[in-house]
């Protein structure tokens, strides 16, 4: 897969064709918005250095969608309020997955920190279904699609007519 432009929307394919433990990312050129930073670490570093990323949005809280969020610790993070709790603490993260066994929790803590670069984060703003955000270069409709996670979001970019559904 190659990067593709849809107007100001840049599709960044993830390693392993975007399959777990990676995902595809989007970057909104001119607005500086990066969505789901887990595609390719080196590409995201170059993008940050050359394009001026200003904020990060998450479609949902799963580790394969926030794997390289650590590269953007100093930038605002936006996601749904319903998906914010597991971002704030690794123990809450494991609770949300239903990991009860101490043995499994001991296994997953270092995996989340080392492979997925997990660090506790608190969103600076919440995205809400039905919200339309004018980024200057494109208008984005935030669509609430709970099910995969309680606060799962999709993003519809109106002018190029592109729908980003994250895992689907």
PDB file of C-alpha atoms in Angstrom:
ATOM      1  CA  UNK A   1       0.000   0.000   0.000  1.00  0.00           C
ATOM      2  CA  UNK A   2       1.107   3.522  -0.698  1.00  0.00           C
ATOM      3  CA  UNK A   3       0.195   6.855   0.794  1.00  0.00           C
ATOM      4  CA  UNK A   4      -2.715   8.481  -1.008  1.00  0.00           C
ATOM      5  CA  UNK A   5      -4.170  11.980  -1.062  1.00  0.00           C
ATOM      6  CA  UNK A   6      -7.866  12.729  -0.978  1.00  0.00           C
ATOM      7  CA  UNK A   7      -7.781  16.504  -1.097  1.00  0.00           C
ATOM      8  CA  UNK A   8      -6.041  17.568   2.119  1.00  0.00           C
ATOM      9  CA  UNK A   9      -6.567  14.107   3.654  1.00  0.00           C
ATOM     10  CA  UNK A  10      -3.404  12.012   3.499  1.00  0.00           C
ATOM     11  CA  UNK A  11      -3.913   8.270   3.981  1.00  0.00           C
ATOM     12  CA  UNK A  12      -0.869   6.689   5.661  1.00  0.00           C
ATOM     13  CA  UNK A  13      -0.933   2.906   5.348  1.00  0.00           C
ATOM     14  CA  UNK A  14       0.122   0.922   8.358  1.00  0.00           C
ATOM     15  CA  UNK A  15       2.789  -1.721   8.405  1.00  0.00           C
ATOM     16  CA  UNK A  16       1.516  -5.269   7.847  1.00  0.00           C
ATOM     17  CA  UNK A  17      -1.194  -3.739   5.577  1.00  0.00           C
ATOM     18  CA  UNK A  18      -2.644  -2.023   8.633  1.00  0.00           C
ATOM     19  CA  UNK A  19      -3.328  -5.318  10.392  1.00  0.00           C
ATOM     20  CA  UNK A  20      -2.737  -5.785  14.101  1.00  0.00           C
ATOM     21  CA  UNK A  21      -0.612  -4.613  15.823  1.00  0.00           C
ATOM     22  CA  UNK A  22      -0.674  -1.696  13.359  1.00  0.00           C
ATOM     23  CA  UNK A  23      -3.414   0.420  11.850  1.00  0.00           C
ATOM     24  CA  UNK A  24      -3.768   3.011   9.117  1.00  0.00           C
ATOM     25  CA  UNK A  25      -3.382   6.692  10.005  1.00  0.00           C
ATOM     26  CA  UNK A  26      -4.707   9.876   8.460  1.00  0.00           C
ATOM     27  CA  UNK A  27      -3.055  13.263   8.374  1.00  0.00           C
ATOM     28  CA  UNK A  28      -4.992  16.409   7.500  1.00  0.00           C
ATOM     29  CA  UNK A  29      -2.531  18.628   5.661  1.00  0.00           C
ATOM     30  CA  UNK A  30      -2.836  22.318   6.391  1.00  0.00           C
ATOM     31  CA  UNK A  31      -4.725  21.619   9.612  1.00  0.00           C
ATOM     32  CA  UNK A  32      -2.024  19.576  11.347  1.00  0.00           C
ATOM     33  CA  UNK A  33      -4.382  16.863  12.588  1.00  0.00           C
ATOM     34  CA  UNK A  34      -3.082  13.293  12.856  1.00  0.00           C
ATOM     35  CA  UNK A  35      -5.644  10.521  13.404  1.00  0.00           C
ATOM     36  CA  UNK A  36      -4.741   7.141  14.954  1.00  0.00           C
ATOM     37  CA  UNK A  37      -0.920   7.368  15.160  1.00  0.00           C
ATOM     38  CA  UNK A  38      -0.023   3.701  14.776  1.00  0.00           C
ATOM     39  CA  UNK A  39       0.795   3.246  11.091  1.00  0.00           C
ATOM     40  CA  UNK A  40       4.582   3.494  10.756  1.00  0.00           C
ATOM     41  CA  UNK A  41       6.797   5.023  13.434  1.00  0.00           C
ATOM     42  CA  UNK A  42       9.507   6.348  11.081  1.00  0.00           C
ATOM     43  CA  UNK A  43       6.921   7.885   8.747  1.00  0.00           C
ATOM     44  CA  UNK A  44       5.173   9.574  11.664  1.00  0.00           C
ATOM     45  CA  UNK A  45       8.492  10.978  12.921  1.00  0.00           C
ATOM     46  CA  UNK A  46       9.227  12.410   9.447  1.00  0.00           C
ATOM     47  CA  UNK A  47       5.722  13.791   9.207  1.00  0.00           C
ATOM     48  CA  UNK A  48       6.098  15.524  12.550  1.00  0.00           C
ATOM     49  CA  UNK A  49       9.456  17.002  11.541  1.00  0.00           C
ATOM     50  CA  UNK A  50       8.298  18.237   8.123  1.00  0.00           C
ATOM     51  CA  UNK A  51       4.561  18.919   8.320  1.00  0.00           C
ATOM     52  CA  UNK A  52       3.923  20.519  11.682  1.00  0.00           C
ATOM     53  CA  UNK A  53       1.486  18.174  13.406  1.00  0.00           C
ATOM     54  CA  UNK A  54      -0.584  20.249  15.841  1.00  0.00           C
ATOM     55  CA  UNK A  55      -2.897  17.696  17.454  1.00  0.00           C
ATOM     56  CA  UNK A  56      -3.787  14.020  17.555  1.00  0.00           C
ATOM     57  CA  UNK A  57      -7.251  12.455  17.362  1.00  0.00           C
ATOM     58  CA  UNK A  58      -8.086   8.865  18.263  1.00  0.00           C
ATOM     59  CA  UNK A  59     -10.958   6.875  16.789  1.00  0.00           C
ATOM     60  CA  UNK A  60     -10.874   4.681  19.917  1.00  0.00           C
ATOM     61  CA  UNK A  61      -8.715   3.565  22.831  1.00  0.00           C
ATOM     62  CA  UNK A  62      -7.200   0.278  21.593  1.00  0.00           C
ATOM     63  CA  UNK A  63      -3.425  -0.155  21.672  1.00  0.00           C
ATOM     64  CA  UNK A  64      -3.135  -0.734  17.926  1.00  0.00           C
ATOM     65  CA  UNK A  65      -4.483   2.795  17.348  1.00  0.00           C
ATOM     66  CA  UNK A  66      -2.264   4.613  19.839  1.00  0.00           C
ATOM     67  CA  UNK A  67       1.004   2.707  19.413  1.00  0.00           C
ATOM     68  CA  UNK A  68       3.045   5.804  18.501  1.00  0.00           C
ATOM     69  CA  UNK A  69       1.098   8.346  20.533  1.00  0.00           C
ATOM     70  CA  UNK A  70       4.234   8.737  22.663  1.00  0.00           C
ATOM     71  CA  UNK A  71       5.812  10.711  19.793  1.00  0.00           C
ATOM     72  CA  UNK A  72       3.205  13.395  20.380  1.00  0.00           C
ATOM     73  CA  UNK A  73       3.146  13.706  24.179  1.00  0.00           C
ATOM     74  CA  UNK A  74       3.408  17.489  23.946  1.00  0.00           C
ATOM     75  CA  UNK A  75       0.441  17.884  21.578  1.00  0.00           C
ATOM     76  CA  UNK A  76      -3.270  18.089  22.366  1.00  0.00           C
ATOM     77  CA  UNK A  77      -5.097  14.758  22.277  1.00  0.00           C
ATOM     78  CA  UNK A  78      -8.761  14.598  21.258  1.00  0.00           C
ATOM     79  CA  UNK A  79     -10.974  11.527  21.542  1.00  0.00           C
ATOM     80  CA  UNK A  80     -14.432  10.599  22.778  1.00  0.00           C
ATOM     81  CA  UNK A  81     -15.186  11.062  26.443  1.00  0.00           C
ATOM     82  CA  UNK A  82     -16.466   7.484  26.695  1.00  0.00           C
ATOM     83  CA  UNK A  83     -13.104   6.105  25.515  1.00  0.00           C
ATOM     84  CA  UNK A  84     -10.915   8.348  27.687  1.00  0.00           C
ATOM     85  CA  UNK A  85     -10.646   6.295  30.931  1.00  0.00           C
ATOM     86  CA  UNK A  86      -8.304   3.526  29.664  1.00  0.00           C
ATOM     87  CA  UNK A  87      -5.948   6.166  28.265  1.00  0.00           C
ATOM     88  CA  UNK A  88      -5.339   7.540  31.755  1.00  0.00           C
ATOM     89  CA  UNK A  89      -3.939   4.449  33.502  1.00  0.00           C
ATOM     90  CA  UNK A  90      -2.549   1.073  32.419  1.00  0.00           C
ATOM     91  CA  UNK A  91      -4.534  -0.697  35.155  1.00  0.00           C
ATOM     92  CA  UNK A  92      -7.775   0.824  33.867  1.00  0.00           C
ATOM     93  CA  UNK A  93      -6.685  -0.163  30.339  1.00  0.00           C
ATOM     94  CA  UNK A  94      -6.338  -3.793  31.436  1.00  0.00           C
ATOM     95  CA  UNK A  95      -9.625  -3.611  33.364  1.00  0.00           C
ATOM     96  CA  UNK A  96     -11.422  -2.453  30.212  1.00  0.00           C
ATOM     97  CA  UNK A  97     -10.113  -5.502  28.388  1.00  0.00           C
ATOM     98  CA  UNK A  98     -11.367  -7.677  31.223  1.00  0.00           C
ATOM     99  CA  UNK A  99      -7.890  -8.920  32.164  1.00  0.00           C
ATOM    100  CA  UNK A 100      -8.435 -10.244  35.674  1.00  0.00           C
ATOM    101  CA  UNK A 101      -5.635 -12.745  36.161  1.00  0.00           C
ATOM    102  CA  UNK A 102      -2.530 -11.371  37.885  1.00  0.00           C
ATOM    103  CA  UNK A 103      -0.415 -13.560  35.601  1.00  0.00           C
ATOM    104  CA  UNK A 104      -1.942 -12.015  32.444  1.00  0.00           C
ATOM    105  CA  UNK A 105      -1.737  -8.495  33.878  1.00  0.00           C
ATOM    106  CA  UNK A 106       1.968  -9.032  34.624  1.00  0.00           C
ATOM    107  CA  UNK A 107       2.457 -10.167  31.035  1.00  0.00           C
ATOM    108  CA  UNK A 108       0.515  -7.308  29.409  1.00  0.00           C
ATOM    109  CA  UNK A 109       1.905  -4.334  31.417  1.00  0.00           C
ATOM    110  CA  UNK A 110       5.385  -4.511  29.846  1.00  0.00           C
ATOM    111  CA  UNK A 111       3.976  -5.402  26.409  1.00  0.00           C
ATOM    112  CA  UNK A 112       1.802  -2.294  26.442  1.00  0.00           C
ATOM    113  CA  UNK A 113       4.692  -0.096  27.583  1.00  0.00           C
ATOM    114  CA  UNK A 114       7.452  -1.567  25.400  1.00  0.00           C
ATOM    115  CA  UNK A 115       5.715  -2.636  22.184  1.00  0.00           C
ATOM    116  CA  UNK A 116       2.873  -0.101  22.159  1.00  0.00           C
ATOM    117  CA  UNK A 117       4.715   2.738  23.954  1.00  0.00           C
ATOM    118  CA  UNK A 118       1.756   3.133  26.324  1.00  0.00           C
ATOM    119  CA  UNK A 119       1.927   6.176  28.595  1.00  0.00           C
ATOM    120  CA  UNK A 120      -0.985   7.550  30.576  1.00  0.00           C
ATOM    121  CA  UNK A 121      -2.664  10.469  28.796  1.00  0.00           C
ATOM    122  CA  UNK A 122      -5.643  12.667  29.435  1.00  0.00           C
ATOM    123  CA  UNK A 123      -7.426  14.139  26.443  1.00  0.00           C
ATOM    124  CA  UNK A 124      -7.366  17.910  26.216  1.00  0.00           C
ATOM    125  CA  UNK A 125     -10.723  17.922  24.422  1.00  0.00           C
ATOM    126  CA  UNK A 126     -13.528  15.499  23.685  1.00  0.00           C
ATOM    127  CA  UNK A 127     -14.971  14.761  20.266  1.00  0.00           C
ATOM    128  CA  UNK A 128     -18.749  14.221  20.121  1.00  0.00           C
ATOM    129  CA  UNK A 129     -20.926  12.450  17.590  1.00  0.00           C
ATOM    130  CA  UNK A 130     -22.753  14.946  15.381  1.00  0.00           C
ATOM    131  CA  UNK A 131     -20.072  17.558  15.832  1.00  0.00           C
ATOM    132  CA  UNK A 132     -18.870  19.275  12.663  1.00  0.00           C
ATOM    133  CA  UNK A 133     -15.369  20.691  12.888  1.00  0.00           C
ATOM    134  CA  UNK A 134     -14.133  23.202  10.335  1.00  0.00           C
ATOM    135  CA  UNK A 135     -10.388  22.701  10.041  1.00  0.00           C
ATOM    136  CA  UNK A 136     -10.060  25.429   7.427  1.00  0.00           C
ATOM    137  CA  UNK A 137      -8.950  23.057   4.676  1.00  0.00           C
ATOM    138  CA  UNK A 138     -11.778  20.565   5.248  1.00  0.00           C
ATOM    139  CA  UNK A 139     -14.925  20.122   7.312  1.00  0.00           C
ATOM    140  CA  UNK A 140     -15.102  16.942   9.397  1.00  0.00           C
ATOM    141  CA  UNK A 141     -18.248  15.358  10.729  1.00  0.00           C
ATOM    142  CA  UNK A 142     -17.638  13.275  13.850  1.00  0.00           C
ATOM    143  CA  UNK A 143     -19.812  10.158  13.830  1.00  0.00           C
ATOM    144  CA  UNK A 144     -20.456   8.185  17.008  1.00  0.00           C
ATOM    145  CA  UNK A 145     -20.480   4.446  16.261  1.00  0.00           C
ATOM    146  CA  UNK A 146     -20.379   2.661  19.628  1.00  0.00           C
ATOM    147  CA  UNK A 147     -19.952  -1.069  19.635  1.00  0.00           C
ATOM    148  CA  UNK A 148     -16.308  -1.867  19.000  1.00  0.00           C
ATOM    149  CA  UNK A 149     -15.639   0.404  21.987  1.00  0.00           C
ATOM    150  CA  UNK A 150     -18.137   2.520  23.958  1.00  0.00           C
ATOM    151  CA  UNK A 151     -16.916   5.763  22.405  1.00  0.00           C
ATOM    152  CA  UNK A 152     -15.848   4.562  18.967  1.00  0.00           C
ATOM    153  CA  UNK A 153     -15.726   7.360  16.378  1.00  0.00           C
ATOM    154  CA  UNK A 154     -15.637   7.585  12.600  1.00  0.00           C
ATOM    155  CA  UNK A 155     -14.772  10.743  10.683  1.00  0.00           C
ATOM    156  CA  UNK A 156     -16.455  11.962   7.501  1.00  0.00           C
ATOM    157  CA  UNK A 157     -14.462  14.515   5.512  1.00  0.00           C
ATOM    158  CA  UNK A 158     -17.142  16.408   3.631  1.00  0.00           C
ATOM    159  CA  UNK A 159     -15.355  18.017   0.679  1.00  0.00           C
ATOM    160  CA  UNK A 160     -13.417  15.010  -0.589  1.00  0.00           C
ATOM    161  CA  UNK A 161     -16.265  12.733   0.610  1.00  0.00           C
ATOM    162  CA  UNK A 162     -14.006  10.387   2.558  1.00  0.00           C
ATOM    163  CA  UNK A 163     -15.167   8.297   5.495  1.00  0.00           C
ATOM    164  CA  UNK A 164     -12.507   7.036   7.913  1.00  0.00           C
ATOM    165  CA  UNK A 165     -13.833   4.127   9.940  1.00  0.00           C
ATOM    166  CA  UNK A 166     -10.680   3.049  11.781  1.00  0.00           C
ATOM    167  CA  UNK A 167     -10.994  -0.722  12.259  1.00  0.00           C
ATOM    168  CA  UNK A 168     -13.852  -1.244   9.822  1.00  0.00           C
TER     169      UNK A 168
END
